[in-house]
Amino acid sequence: MTSKVAIITGGTGGIGQSTAKIFIEEGTQVVLADLDEEKGQQVAENLGAIFIQADLAEREQCRRLTKATLERFGRVDILVNNAGFQHMDPIESFPEDKWDEMLKVMLTAPFLLTKYVWPSMKKSGWGRIVNISSIQGLIASPFKAAYVSAKTGLLGLTRTTALEGGEFGITANALCPAYVDTPLIAGQMADQATLHGIPVEEVPEKVFLKSTAIKRMIRPEEVASLIQYLCSDAAGAITGASWTIDLGFTAQ
Ligand SMILES: NC(=O)c1ccc[n+]([C@@H]2O[C@H](COP(=O)([O-])OP(=O)(O)OC[C@H]3O[C@@H](n4cnc5c(N)ncnc54)[C@H](O)[C@@H]3O)[C@@H](O)[C@H]2O)c1
């Protein structure tokens, strides 16, 4: 059997690396796409993946990423749209170029990559697309206008993709995680501390985990396991869904 080929964007970050590891263990060939060439090559070498440098805010680089993967492997079976970043500011002073960049990376790039891998998935009659949204795709928080908008929009893209993919064996699902222990969340700690007027070390307990049923951060491997399941044959009847993995955050 030919092994499957997966593209994981934001592939050198916390969730991206954990997902790559799990895919590689099951024999899937993995292409990691991310910004930093040096880090990317190192991570790819450690994991046994391929790294392709790409700034996903640029349409041409989304195209180049897909083209290079297809040239190398001849197919793409799995697409994990995972690249993302946070920026917090009130709407009044939210930098407009930051808004543009966030929408490009977290909403436009998933659309473009879906479009570009579509012919390959359609041809093989099998495809899995997993879009990493957030609980912020389901509920809003102040000062995160662009992040909340992109992550909410991504749920709409997921549903539309699912509807169009059904007849071709292509499924599309979204994940809505709460607080995963990765560099992204570490980067938010200082902003949250300032916002709430508390020391940084109190942010996990007093902010992130205040309203969760389970009082610990999510491990990136836990998110990766759900991605792996949604990309398996066993999940062939699951599409258009938004999967929360949120410590019970949205249960109330
Ligand atoms: N960590 C959390 O608590 C959490 C919660 C919900 C959703 N998410 C989402 O999960 C995804 C993965 O995040 P993570 O927690 O692993 O964070 P992370 O910061 O470890 O990884 C994100 C990766 O995306 C890459 N990236 C950012 N902009 C890019 C661009 N223009 N082009 C290419 N790559 C780019 C970064 O370089 C980074 O490697 C993100 O979409 C994030 O919004 C994270």
Short mmCIF file of N, CA, C and O in Angstrom, two decimals, residues 4 36 38-39 41 56 60 92 98 100 120 136 146 155 161-163 172 182 186 201 204 214 217 219 223 225 235 237:
data_model
loop_
_atom_site.label_atom_id
_atom_site.label_comp_id
_atom_site.label_asym_id
_atom_site.label_seq_id
_atom_site.Cartn_x
_atom_site.Cartn_y
_atom_site.Cartn_z
N LYS A 4 0.51 7.38 2.92
CA LYS A 4 -0.19 8.64 2.71
C LYS A 4 0.78 9.83 2.84
O LYS A 4 1.84 9.72 3.45
N ASP A 36 10.35 29.58 9.79
CA ASP A 36 11.78 29.61 10.10
C ASP A 36 12.51 28.42 9.46
O ASP A 36 12.35 27.28 9.90
N GLU A 38 15.75 27.50 9.39
CA GLU A 38 16.74 26.76 10.18
C GLU A 38 16.07 25.82 11.18
O GLU A 38 16.38 24.63 11.26
N LYS A 39 15.09 26.37 11.91
CA LYS A 39 14.35 25.55 12.87
C LYS A 39 13.61 24.42 12.14
O LYS A 39 13.60 23.27 12.58
N GLN A 41 14.28 22.91 9.27
CA GLN A 41 15.16 21.82 8.81
C GLN A 41 15.55 20.92 9.97
O GLN A 41 15.59 19.70 9.85
N LEU A 56 2.65 31.73 4.99
CA LEU A 56 1.30 31.45 4.49
C LEU A 56 0.43 32.70 4.38
O LEU A 56 -0.71 32.62 3.89
N GLU A 60 1.22 33.28 -3.09
CA GLU A 60 2.16 32.53 -3.95
C GLU A 60 2.88 31.44 -3.18
O GLU A 60 3.24 30.39 -3.72
N GLU A 92 -10.27 49.54 18.95
CA GLU A 92 -9.94 50.95 18.71
C GLU A 92 -8.49 51.14 18.25
O GLU A 92 -8.21 52.00 17.42
N LYS A 98 -2.04 44.04 11.13
CA LYS A 98 -2.07 42.79 11.90
C LYS A 98 -3.37 42.05 11.63
O LYS A 98 -3.40 40.83 11.48
N ASP A 100 -5.06 42.17 8.84
CA ASP A 100 -4.91 41.58 7.50
C ASP A 100 -4.09 40.29 7.57
O ASP A 100 -4.45 39.27 7.00
N SER A 120 -5.91 16.62 -6.21
CA SER A 120 -5.22 15.38 -5.85
C SER A 120 -6.12 14.48 -5.00
O SER A 120 -6.23 13.28 -5.24
N GLN A 136 -12.11 29.88 20.61
CA GLN A 136 -12.42 31.25 20.19
C GLN A 136 -13.15 31.29 18.85
O GLN A 136 -13.56 32.35 18.41
N ALA A 146 -9.31 39.89 15.61
CA ALA A 146 -8.87 39.19 14.38
C ALA A 146 -8.82 37.68 14.61
O ALA A 146 -9.23 36.90 13.76
N LEU A 155 -14.58 27.81 10.80
CA LEU A 155 -15.65 26.81 11.00
C LEU A 155 -16.59 26.81 9.79
O LEU A 155 -17.06 25.76 9.35
N THR A 161 -16.45 23.01 2.96
CA THR A 161 -15.54 22.00 2.41
C THR A 161 -16.15 20.61 2.57
O THR A 161 -16.10 19.78 1.66
N ALA A 162 -16.75 20.37 3.75
CA ALA A 162 -17.37 19.06 4.00
C ALA A 162 -18.49 18.80 3.01
O ALA A 162 -18.60 17.69 2.45
N LEU A 163 -19.30 19.80 2.75
CA LEU A 163 -20.43 19.61 1.84
C LEU A 163 -19.96 19.32 0.42
O LEU A 163 -20.51 18.47 -0.27
N ALA A 172 -13.87 16.99 5.99
CA ALA A 172 -13.27 18.20 6.57
C ALA A 172 -13.86 18.40 7.96
O ALA A 172 -15.08 18.38 8.13
N THR A 182 1.71 25.14 24.58
CA THR A 182 2.60 25.34 23.43
C THR A 182 3.18 26.76 23.50
O THR A 182 2.70 27.59 24.29
N ALA A 186 2.23 30.35 25.71
CA ALA A 186 3.27 30.96 26.54
C ALA A 186 3.41 32.44 26.17
O ALA A 186 3.58 33.31 27.04
N GLU A 201 2.97 34.29 36.62
CA GLU A 201 2.88 32.87 37.05
C GLU A 201 1.47 32.51 37.54
O GLU A 201 1.13 31.34 37.65
N PRO A 204 -2.06 30.98 34.40
CA PRO A 204 -2.73 29.70 34.10
C PRO A 204 -3.91 29.45 35.05
O PRO A 204 -5.03 29.20 34.59
N ILE A 214 -11.57 20.71 34.02
CA ILE A 214 -10.30 20.03 34.28
C ILE A 214 -9.23 21.10 34.46
O ILE A 214 -9.05 21.95 33.58
N MET A 217 -3.47 22.25 31.78
CA MET A 217 -3.38 22.60 30.37
C MET A 217 -3.53 21.32 29.52
O MET A 217 -3.23 20.21 29.97
N ARG A 219 -2.35 18.83 26.66
CA ARG A 219 -1.05 18.48 26.09
C ARG A 219 -1.17 18.44 24.56
O ARG A 219 -2.17 17.93 24.04
N VAL A 223 -4.18 16.78 21.42
CA VAL A 223 -4.78 17.37 20.22
C VAL A 223 -4.38 16.54 19.00
O VAL A 223 -5.20 16.22 18.14
N SER A 225 -3.71 13.40 18.83
CA SER A 225 -4.45 12.12 18.77
C SER A 225 -5.80 12.29 18.11
O SER A 225 -6.25 11.42 17.36
N ALA A 235 -12.75 7.30 10.65
CA ALA A 235 -13.53 8.53 10.79
C ALA A 235 -14.18 8.95 9.46
O ALA A 235 -14.59 10.11 9.30
N ALA A 237 -17.03 8.67 8.25
CA ALA A 237 -18.42 9.18 8.26
C ALA A 237 -18.52 10.51 9.00
O ALA A 237 -19.62 11.06 9.16
#
